Tab-separated table of C-alpha atoms in Angstrom:
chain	number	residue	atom	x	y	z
H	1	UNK	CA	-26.106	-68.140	-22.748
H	2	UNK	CA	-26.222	-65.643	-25.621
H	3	UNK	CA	-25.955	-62.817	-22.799
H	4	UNK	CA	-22.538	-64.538	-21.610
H	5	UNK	CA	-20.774	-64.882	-25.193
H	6	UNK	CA	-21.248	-60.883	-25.826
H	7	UNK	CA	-19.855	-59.853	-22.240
H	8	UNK	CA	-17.362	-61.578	-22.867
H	9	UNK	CA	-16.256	-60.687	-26.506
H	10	UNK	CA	-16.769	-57.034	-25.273
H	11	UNK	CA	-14.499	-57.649	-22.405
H	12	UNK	CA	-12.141	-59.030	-24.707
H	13	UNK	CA	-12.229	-56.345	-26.967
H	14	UNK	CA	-11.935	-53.856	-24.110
H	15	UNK	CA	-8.446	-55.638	-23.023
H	16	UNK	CA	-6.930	-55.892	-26.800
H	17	UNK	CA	-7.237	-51.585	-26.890
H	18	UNK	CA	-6.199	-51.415	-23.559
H	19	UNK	CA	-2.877	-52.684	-24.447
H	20	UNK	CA	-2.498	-51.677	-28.271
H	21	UNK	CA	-3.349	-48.043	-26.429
H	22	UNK	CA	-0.078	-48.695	-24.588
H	23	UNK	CA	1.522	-50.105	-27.375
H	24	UNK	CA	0.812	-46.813	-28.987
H	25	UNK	CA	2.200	-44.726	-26.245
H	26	UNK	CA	-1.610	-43.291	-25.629
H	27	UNK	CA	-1.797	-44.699	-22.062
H	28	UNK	CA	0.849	-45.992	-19.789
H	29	UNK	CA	1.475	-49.668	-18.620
H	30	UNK	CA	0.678	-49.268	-15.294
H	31	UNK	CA	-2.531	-47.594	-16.005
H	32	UNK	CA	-3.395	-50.518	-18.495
H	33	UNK	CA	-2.801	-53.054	-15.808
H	34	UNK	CA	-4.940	-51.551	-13.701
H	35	UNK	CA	-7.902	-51.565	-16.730
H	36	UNK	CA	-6.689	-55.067	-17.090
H	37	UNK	CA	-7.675	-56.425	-13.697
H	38	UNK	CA	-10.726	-54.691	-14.309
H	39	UNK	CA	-12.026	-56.460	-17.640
H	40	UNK	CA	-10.780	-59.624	-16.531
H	41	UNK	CA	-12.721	-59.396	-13.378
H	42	UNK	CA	-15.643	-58.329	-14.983
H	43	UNK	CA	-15.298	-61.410	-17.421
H	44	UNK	CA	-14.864	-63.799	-14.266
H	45	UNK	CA	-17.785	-62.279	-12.793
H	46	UNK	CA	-19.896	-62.819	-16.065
H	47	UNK	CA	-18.640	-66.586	-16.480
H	48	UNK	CA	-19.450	-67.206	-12.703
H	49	UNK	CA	-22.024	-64.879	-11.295
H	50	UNK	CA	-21.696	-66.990	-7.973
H	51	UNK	CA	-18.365	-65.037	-7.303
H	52	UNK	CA	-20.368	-62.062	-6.380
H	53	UNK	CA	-22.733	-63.561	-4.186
H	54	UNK	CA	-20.016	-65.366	-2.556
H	55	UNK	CA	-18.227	-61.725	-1.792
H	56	UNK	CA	-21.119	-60.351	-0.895
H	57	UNK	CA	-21.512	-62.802	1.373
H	58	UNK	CA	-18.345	-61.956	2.981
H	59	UNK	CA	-18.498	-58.250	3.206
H	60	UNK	CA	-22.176	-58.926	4.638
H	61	UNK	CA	-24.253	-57.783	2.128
H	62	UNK	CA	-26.976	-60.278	0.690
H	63	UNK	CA	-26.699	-60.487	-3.332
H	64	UNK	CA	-23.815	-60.194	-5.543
H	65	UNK	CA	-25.746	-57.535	-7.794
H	66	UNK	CA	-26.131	-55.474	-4.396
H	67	UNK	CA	-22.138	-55.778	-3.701
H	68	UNK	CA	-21.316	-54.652	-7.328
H	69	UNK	CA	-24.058	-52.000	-7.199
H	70	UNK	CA	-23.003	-50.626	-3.769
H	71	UNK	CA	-19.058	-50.908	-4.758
H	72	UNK	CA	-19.916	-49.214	-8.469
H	73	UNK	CA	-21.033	-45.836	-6.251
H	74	UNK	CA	-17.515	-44.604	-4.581
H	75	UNK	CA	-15.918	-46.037	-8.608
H	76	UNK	CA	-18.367	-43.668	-9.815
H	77	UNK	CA	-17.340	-40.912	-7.343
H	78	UNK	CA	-13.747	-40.931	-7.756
H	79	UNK	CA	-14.106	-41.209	-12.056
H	80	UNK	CA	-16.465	-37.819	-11.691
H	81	UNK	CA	-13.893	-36.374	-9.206
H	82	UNK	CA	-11.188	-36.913	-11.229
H	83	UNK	CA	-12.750	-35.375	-14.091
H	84	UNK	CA	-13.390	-32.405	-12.154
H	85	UNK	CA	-9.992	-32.121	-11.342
H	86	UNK	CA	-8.945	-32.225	-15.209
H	87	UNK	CA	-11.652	-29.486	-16.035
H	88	UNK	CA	-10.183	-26.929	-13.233
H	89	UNK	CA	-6.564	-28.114	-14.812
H	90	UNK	CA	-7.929	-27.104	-18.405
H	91	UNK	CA	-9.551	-23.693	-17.264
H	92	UNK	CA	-6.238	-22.847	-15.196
H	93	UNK	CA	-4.745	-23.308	-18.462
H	94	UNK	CA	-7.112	-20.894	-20.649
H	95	UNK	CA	-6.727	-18.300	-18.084
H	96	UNK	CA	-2.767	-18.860	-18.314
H	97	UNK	CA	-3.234	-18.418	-22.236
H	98	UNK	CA	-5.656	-15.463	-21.144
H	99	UNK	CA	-3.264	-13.813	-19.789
H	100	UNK	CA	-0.498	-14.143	-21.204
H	101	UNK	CA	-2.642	-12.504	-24.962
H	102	UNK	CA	-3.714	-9.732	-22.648
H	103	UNK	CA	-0.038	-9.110	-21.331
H	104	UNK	CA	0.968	-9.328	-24.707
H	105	UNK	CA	-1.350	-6.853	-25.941
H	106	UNK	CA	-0.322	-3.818	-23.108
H	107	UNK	CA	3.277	-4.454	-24.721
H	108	UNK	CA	2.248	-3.948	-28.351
H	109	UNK	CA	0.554	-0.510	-26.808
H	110	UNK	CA	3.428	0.451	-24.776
H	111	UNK	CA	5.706	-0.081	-28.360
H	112	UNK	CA	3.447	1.913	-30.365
H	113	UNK	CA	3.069	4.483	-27.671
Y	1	UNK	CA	7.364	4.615	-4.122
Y	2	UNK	CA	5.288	4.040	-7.341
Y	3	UNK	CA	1.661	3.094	-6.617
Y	4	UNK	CA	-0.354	0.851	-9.125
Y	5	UNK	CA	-4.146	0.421	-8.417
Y	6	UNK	CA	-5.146	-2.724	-10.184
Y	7	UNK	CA	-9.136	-3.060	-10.839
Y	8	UNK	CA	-10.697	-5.779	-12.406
Y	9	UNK	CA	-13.850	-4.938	-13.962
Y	10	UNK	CA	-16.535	-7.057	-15.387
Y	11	UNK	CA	-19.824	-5.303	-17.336
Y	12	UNK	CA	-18.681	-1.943	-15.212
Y	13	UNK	CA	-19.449	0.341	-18.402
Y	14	UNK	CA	-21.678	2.621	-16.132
Y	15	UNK	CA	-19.243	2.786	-13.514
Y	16	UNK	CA	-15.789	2.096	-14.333
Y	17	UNK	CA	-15.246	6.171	-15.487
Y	18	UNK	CA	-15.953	7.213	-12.250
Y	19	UNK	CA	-13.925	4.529	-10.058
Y	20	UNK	CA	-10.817	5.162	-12.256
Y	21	UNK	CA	-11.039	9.149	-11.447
Y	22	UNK	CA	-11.725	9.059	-8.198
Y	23	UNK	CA	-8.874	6.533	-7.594
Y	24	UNK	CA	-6.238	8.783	-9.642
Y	25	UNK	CA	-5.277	11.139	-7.185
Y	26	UNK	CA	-4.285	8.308	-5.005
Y	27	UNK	CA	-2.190	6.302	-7.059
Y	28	UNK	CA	0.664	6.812	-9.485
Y	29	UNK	CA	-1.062	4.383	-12.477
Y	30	UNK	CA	-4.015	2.440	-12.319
Y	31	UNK	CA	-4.548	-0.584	-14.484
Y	32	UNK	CA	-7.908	-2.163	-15.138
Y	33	UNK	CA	-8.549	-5.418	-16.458
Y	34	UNK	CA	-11.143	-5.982	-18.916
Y	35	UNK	CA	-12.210	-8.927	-17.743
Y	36	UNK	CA	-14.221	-10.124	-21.533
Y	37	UNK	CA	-16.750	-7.804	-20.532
Y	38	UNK	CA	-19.378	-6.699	-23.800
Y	39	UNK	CA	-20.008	-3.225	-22.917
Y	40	UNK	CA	-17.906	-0.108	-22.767
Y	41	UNK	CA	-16.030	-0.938	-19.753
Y	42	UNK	CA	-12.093	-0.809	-21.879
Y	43	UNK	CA	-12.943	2.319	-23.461
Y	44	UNK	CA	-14.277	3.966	-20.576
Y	45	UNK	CA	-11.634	3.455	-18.779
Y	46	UNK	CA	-8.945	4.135	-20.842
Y	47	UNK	CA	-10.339	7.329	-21.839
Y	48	UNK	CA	-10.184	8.554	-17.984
Y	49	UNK	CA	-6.357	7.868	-17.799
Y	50	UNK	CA	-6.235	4.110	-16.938
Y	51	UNK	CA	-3.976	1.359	-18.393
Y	52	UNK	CA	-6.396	-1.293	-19.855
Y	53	UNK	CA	-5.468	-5.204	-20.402
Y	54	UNK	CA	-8.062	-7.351	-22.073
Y	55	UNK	CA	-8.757	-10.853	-21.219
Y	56	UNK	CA	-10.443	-12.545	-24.485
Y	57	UNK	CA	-12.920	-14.340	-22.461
Y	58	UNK	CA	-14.648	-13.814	-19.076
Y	59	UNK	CA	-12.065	-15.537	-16.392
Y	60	UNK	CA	-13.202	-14.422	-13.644
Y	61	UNK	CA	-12.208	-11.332	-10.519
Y	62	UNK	CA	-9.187	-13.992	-9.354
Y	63	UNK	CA	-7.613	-14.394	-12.790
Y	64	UNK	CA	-8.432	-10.711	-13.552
Y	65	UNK	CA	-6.294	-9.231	-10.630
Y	66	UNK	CA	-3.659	-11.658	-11.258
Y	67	UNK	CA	-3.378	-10.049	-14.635
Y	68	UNK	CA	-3.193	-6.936	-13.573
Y	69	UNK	CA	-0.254	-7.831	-10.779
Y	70	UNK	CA	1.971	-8.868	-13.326
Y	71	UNK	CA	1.007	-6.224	-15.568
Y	72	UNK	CA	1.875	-3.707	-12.246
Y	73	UNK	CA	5.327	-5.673	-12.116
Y	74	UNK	CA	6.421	-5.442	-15.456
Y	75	UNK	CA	5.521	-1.388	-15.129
Y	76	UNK	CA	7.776	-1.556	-12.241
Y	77	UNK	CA	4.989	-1.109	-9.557
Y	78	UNK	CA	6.323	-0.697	-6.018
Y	79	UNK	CA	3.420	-1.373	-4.356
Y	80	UNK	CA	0.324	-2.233	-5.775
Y	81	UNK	CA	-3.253	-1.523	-4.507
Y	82	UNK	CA	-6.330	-4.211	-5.164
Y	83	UNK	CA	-9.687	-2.048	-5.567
Y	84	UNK	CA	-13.696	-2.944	-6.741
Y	85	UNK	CA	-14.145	-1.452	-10.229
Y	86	UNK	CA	-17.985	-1.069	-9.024
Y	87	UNK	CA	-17.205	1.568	-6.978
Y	88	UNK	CA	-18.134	-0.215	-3.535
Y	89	UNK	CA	-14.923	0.583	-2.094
Y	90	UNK	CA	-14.467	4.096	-0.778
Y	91	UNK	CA	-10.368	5.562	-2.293
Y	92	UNK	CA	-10.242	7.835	0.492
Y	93	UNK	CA	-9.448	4.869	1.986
Y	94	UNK	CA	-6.142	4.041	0.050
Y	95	UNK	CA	-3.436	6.165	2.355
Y	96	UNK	CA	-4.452	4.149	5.016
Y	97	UNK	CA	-3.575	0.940	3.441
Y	98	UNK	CA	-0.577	3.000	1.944
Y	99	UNK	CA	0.994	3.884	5.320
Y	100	UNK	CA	1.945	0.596	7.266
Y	101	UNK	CA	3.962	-0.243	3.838
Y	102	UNK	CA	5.601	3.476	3.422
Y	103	UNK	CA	6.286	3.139	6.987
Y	104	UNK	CA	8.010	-0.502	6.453
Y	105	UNK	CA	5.988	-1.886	9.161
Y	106	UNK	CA	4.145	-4.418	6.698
Y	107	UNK	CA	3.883	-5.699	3.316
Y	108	UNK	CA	0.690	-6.522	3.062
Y	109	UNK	CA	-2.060	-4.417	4.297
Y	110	UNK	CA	-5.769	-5.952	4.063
Y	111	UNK	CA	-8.806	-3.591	3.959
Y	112	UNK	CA	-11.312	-4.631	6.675
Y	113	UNK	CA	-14.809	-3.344	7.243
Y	114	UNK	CA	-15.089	-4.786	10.666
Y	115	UNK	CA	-12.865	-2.483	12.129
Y	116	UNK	CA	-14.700	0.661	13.002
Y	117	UNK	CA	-14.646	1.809	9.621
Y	118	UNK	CA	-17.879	2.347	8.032
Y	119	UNK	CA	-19.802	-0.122	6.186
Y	120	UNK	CA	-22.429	2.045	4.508
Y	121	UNK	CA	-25.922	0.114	3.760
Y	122	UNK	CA	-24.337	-3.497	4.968
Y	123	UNK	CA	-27.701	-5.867	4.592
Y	124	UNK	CA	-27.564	-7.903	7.805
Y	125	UNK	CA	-27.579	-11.276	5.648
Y	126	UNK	CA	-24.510	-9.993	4.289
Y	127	UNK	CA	-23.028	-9.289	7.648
Y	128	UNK	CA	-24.222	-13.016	8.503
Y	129	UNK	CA	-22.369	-14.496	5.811
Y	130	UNK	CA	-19.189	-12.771	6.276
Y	131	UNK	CA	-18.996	-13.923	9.792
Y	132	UNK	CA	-19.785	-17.381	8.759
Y	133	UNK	CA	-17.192	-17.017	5.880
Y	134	UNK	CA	-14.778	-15.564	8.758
Y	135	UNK	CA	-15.634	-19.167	10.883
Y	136	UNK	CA	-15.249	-21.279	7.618
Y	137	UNK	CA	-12.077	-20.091	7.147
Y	138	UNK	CA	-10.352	-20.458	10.184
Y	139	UNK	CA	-11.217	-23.702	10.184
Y	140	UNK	CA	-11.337	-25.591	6.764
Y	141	UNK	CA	-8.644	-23.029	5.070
Y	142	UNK	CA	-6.799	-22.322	8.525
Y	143	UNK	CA	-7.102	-18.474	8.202
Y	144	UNK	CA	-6.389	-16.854	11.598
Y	145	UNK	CA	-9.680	-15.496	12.742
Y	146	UNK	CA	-8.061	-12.219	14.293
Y	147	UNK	CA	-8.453	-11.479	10.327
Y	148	UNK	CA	-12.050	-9.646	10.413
Y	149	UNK	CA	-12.247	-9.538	6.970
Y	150	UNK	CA	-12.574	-12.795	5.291
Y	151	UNK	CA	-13.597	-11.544	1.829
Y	152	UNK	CA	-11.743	-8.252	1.683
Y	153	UNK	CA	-10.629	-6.982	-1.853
Y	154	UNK	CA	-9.316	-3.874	-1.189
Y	155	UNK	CA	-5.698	-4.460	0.308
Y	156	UNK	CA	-2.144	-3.095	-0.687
Y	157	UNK	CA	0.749	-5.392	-1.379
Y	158	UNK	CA	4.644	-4.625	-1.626
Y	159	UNK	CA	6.079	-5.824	-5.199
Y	160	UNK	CA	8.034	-8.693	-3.279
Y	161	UNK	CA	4.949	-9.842	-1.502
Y	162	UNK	CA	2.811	-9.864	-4.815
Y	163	UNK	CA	5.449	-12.003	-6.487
Y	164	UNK	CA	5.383	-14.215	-2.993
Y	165	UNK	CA	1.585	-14.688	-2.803
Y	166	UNK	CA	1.486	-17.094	-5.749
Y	167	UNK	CA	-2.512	-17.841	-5.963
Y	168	UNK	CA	-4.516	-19.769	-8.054
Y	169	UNK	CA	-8.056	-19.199	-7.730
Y	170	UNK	CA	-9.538	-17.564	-10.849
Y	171	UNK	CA	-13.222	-16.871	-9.165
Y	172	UNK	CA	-14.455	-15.759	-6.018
Y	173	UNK	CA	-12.307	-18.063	-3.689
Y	174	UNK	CA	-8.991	-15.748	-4.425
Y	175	UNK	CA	-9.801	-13.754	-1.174
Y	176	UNK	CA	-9.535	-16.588	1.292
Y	177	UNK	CA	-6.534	-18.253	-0.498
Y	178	UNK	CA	-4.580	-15.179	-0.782
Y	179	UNK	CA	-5.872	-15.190	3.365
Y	180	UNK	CA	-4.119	-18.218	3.560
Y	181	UNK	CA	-1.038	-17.362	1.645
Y	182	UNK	CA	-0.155	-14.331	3.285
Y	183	UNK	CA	-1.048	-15.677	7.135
Y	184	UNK	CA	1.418	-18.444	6.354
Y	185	UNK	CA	4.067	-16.540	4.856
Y	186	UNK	CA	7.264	-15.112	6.373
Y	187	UNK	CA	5.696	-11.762	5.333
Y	188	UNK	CA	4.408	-8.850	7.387
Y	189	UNK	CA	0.732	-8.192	7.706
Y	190	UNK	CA	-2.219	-6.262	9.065
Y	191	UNK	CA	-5.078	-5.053	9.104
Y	192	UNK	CA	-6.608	-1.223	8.640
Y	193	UNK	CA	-10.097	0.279	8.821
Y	194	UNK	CA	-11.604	1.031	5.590
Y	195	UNK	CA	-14.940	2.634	4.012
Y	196	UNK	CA	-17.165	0.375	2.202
Y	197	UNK	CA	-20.359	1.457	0.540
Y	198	UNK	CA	-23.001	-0.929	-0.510
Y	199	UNK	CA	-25.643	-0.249	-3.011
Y	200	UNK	CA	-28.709	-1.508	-4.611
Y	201	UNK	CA	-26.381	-2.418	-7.883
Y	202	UNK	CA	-23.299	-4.000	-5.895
Y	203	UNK	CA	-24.917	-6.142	-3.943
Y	204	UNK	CA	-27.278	-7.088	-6.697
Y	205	UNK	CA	-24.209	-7.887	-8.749
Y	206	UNK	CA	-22.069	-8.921	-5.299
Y	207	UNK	CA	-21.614	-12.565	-4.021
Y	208	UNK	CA	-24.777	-13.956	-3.096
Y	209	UNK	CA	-25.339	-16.765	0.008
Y	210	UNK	CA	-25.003	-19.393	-1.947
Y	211	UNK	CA	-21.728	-18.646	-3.798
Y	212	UNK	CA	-20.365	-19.115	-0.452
Y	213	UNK	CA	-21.024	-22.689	-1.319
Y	214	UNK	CA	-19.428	-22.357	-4.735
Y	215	UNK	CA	-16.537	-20.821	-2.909
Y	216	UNK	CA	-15.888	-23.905	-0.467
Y	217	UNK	CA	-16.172	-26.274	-3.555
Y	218	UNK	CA	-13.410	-24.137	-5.542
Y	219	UNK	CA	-11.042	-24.341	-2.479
Y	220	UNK	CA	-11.508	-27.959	-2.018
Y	221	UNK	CA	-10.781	-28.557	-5.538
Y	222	UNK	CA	-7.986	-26.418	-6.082
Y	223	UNK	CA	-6.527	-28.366	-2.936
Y	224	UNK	CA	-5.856	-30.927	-5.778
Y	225	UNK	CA	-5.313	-29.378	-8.565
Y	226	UNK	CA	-1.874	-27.534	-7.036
């Protein structure tokens, strides 16, 4: 199916930058391995959609597309978490850049002074 | 000892002359922090006497007064004095925070309004949220609760206890984590009665119920960010 042949040239796209990312030092191996498992399960999943509803079967729940909907949620949760976390790194770091112009600036005065 | 009061002020252009002069004849040097506000607030203050630091952009009353303490420390501050620039804390009430530290029976000394001081014009929704603040922090920052206070920013701190209490929190959450640092610490605390008054303008520009909210969410993530 036309559907199945652009999955899975996107998938394959999505694992050739993963690893020329590494290859450029952007990301590190580990963290590419872990994208890895995820395109190439997504392209298994795509090739054989019966995977899912076998899973699902086994964690209890009664389609596939419920299993990857109800697993997508807590993905979802930890990626906005963890961009959270990287905001409140960034503003810590304006406020250290802050402060250190403004600490600067009472030294100037003292000099003049 | 040399005294620094450190005040971080925020759109306090109205207000900010007559904080700074009535803290002056309690303190040795007072430093205000700017804290990006648009209004007069620097040159107000400076023009009373004070020492003013500008932060370029609006980091909030955390950030501010950590500004100001290592502004205090590089002026050689011996003990340095936290303060509202809007005027809600009462300076008569500074010797008593001074005393436990010039008696070198404790090097921090927090400001409370629950203990028989007066709380002028405390809304009782404000009273409810302090005591729910006071139960939130025992138990999800592990505060003692024999501290009354849980949102206290008047206090006086010893040089080596302002260079201890390394904290993080650039908004409102700064009061329960430096809670937390100093209960923890090897360092000597307590707490003293203070004045506090409240007016229509500080609590319209005070924390609000819901901040208390914000505040849990800021603790929680800064439990992760270091």
């Amino acid at each position: 199916m036309l559907i199945q042949i652009i999955l899975i040239a996107a998938m394959a796209v999505a694992l050739y930058v993963t690893w020329r990312r590494v290859m450029q030092n952007v990301i590190r191996p580990a963290e590419a391995l872990g994208w890895s498992v995820v395109w190439v399960g997504a392209a298994l999943v795509v090739l054989a959609p019966n995977i899912t509803t076998r899973l699902a079967g086994v964690f209890g729940v009664g389609r596939g597309v419920d299993l990857i909907l109800y697993a997508s949620v807590p993905v979802l949760f930890m990626l906005v978490f963890k961009l959270f976390i990287q905001h409140e790194k960034m503003e810590r770091k304006l406020t250290d850049f802050v402060r250190r112009e403004a600490l600067k600036g009472m030294e100037k005065h003292d000099e003049r002074s | 000892m040399k005294v620094t009061a450190v005040i971080p002020a925020y759109q306090e252009g109205a207000r900010i002359s007559k904080t700074v002069l009535a803290v002056l004849p309690y303190v040795d040097e007072i430093i205000v922090i700017d804290d990006g506000s648009e209004d007069e607030t620097r040159l107000n203050a400076w023009r009373e006497g004070a020492v003013v630091l500008r932060h370029g952009i609006n980091r909030g009353q955390g950030a501010a007064l950590r500004t100001g303490n290592e502004a205090a420390l590089k002026r050689g501050a011996e003990i340095i004095v936290h303060i509202d620039a809007d005027g809600q804390h009462d300076p008569i009430s500074i010797p008593q925070l001074l005393i436990p530290i010039q008696q070198d029976t404790a090097d921090v000394v927090l400001g409370s309004r629950f203990l028989g001081g007066e709380a002028v014009g405390i809304p009782w929704s404000r009273k409810a949220l302090l005591n729910a603040a006071r139960t939130f922090n025992a138990f999800a920052v592990g505060v003692p609760r024999s501290v009354t206070d849980p949102q206290s920013g008047f206090r006086a701190m010893t040089a080596k206890a302002v260079r201890m209490i390394d904290f993080k929190q650039d908004k409102m959450a700064h009061c329960s984590e430096i809670l937390r640092l100093v209960t923890r610490s090897s360092l000597r605390w307590q707490e003293v009665p203070v004045c506090v008054h409240y007016s229509e303008e500080s609590l319209k520009k005070g924390q609000k119920p819901w901040d208390a909210a914000r505040i849990a969410w800021q603790l929680f993530l800064g439990a992760f960010v270091g």
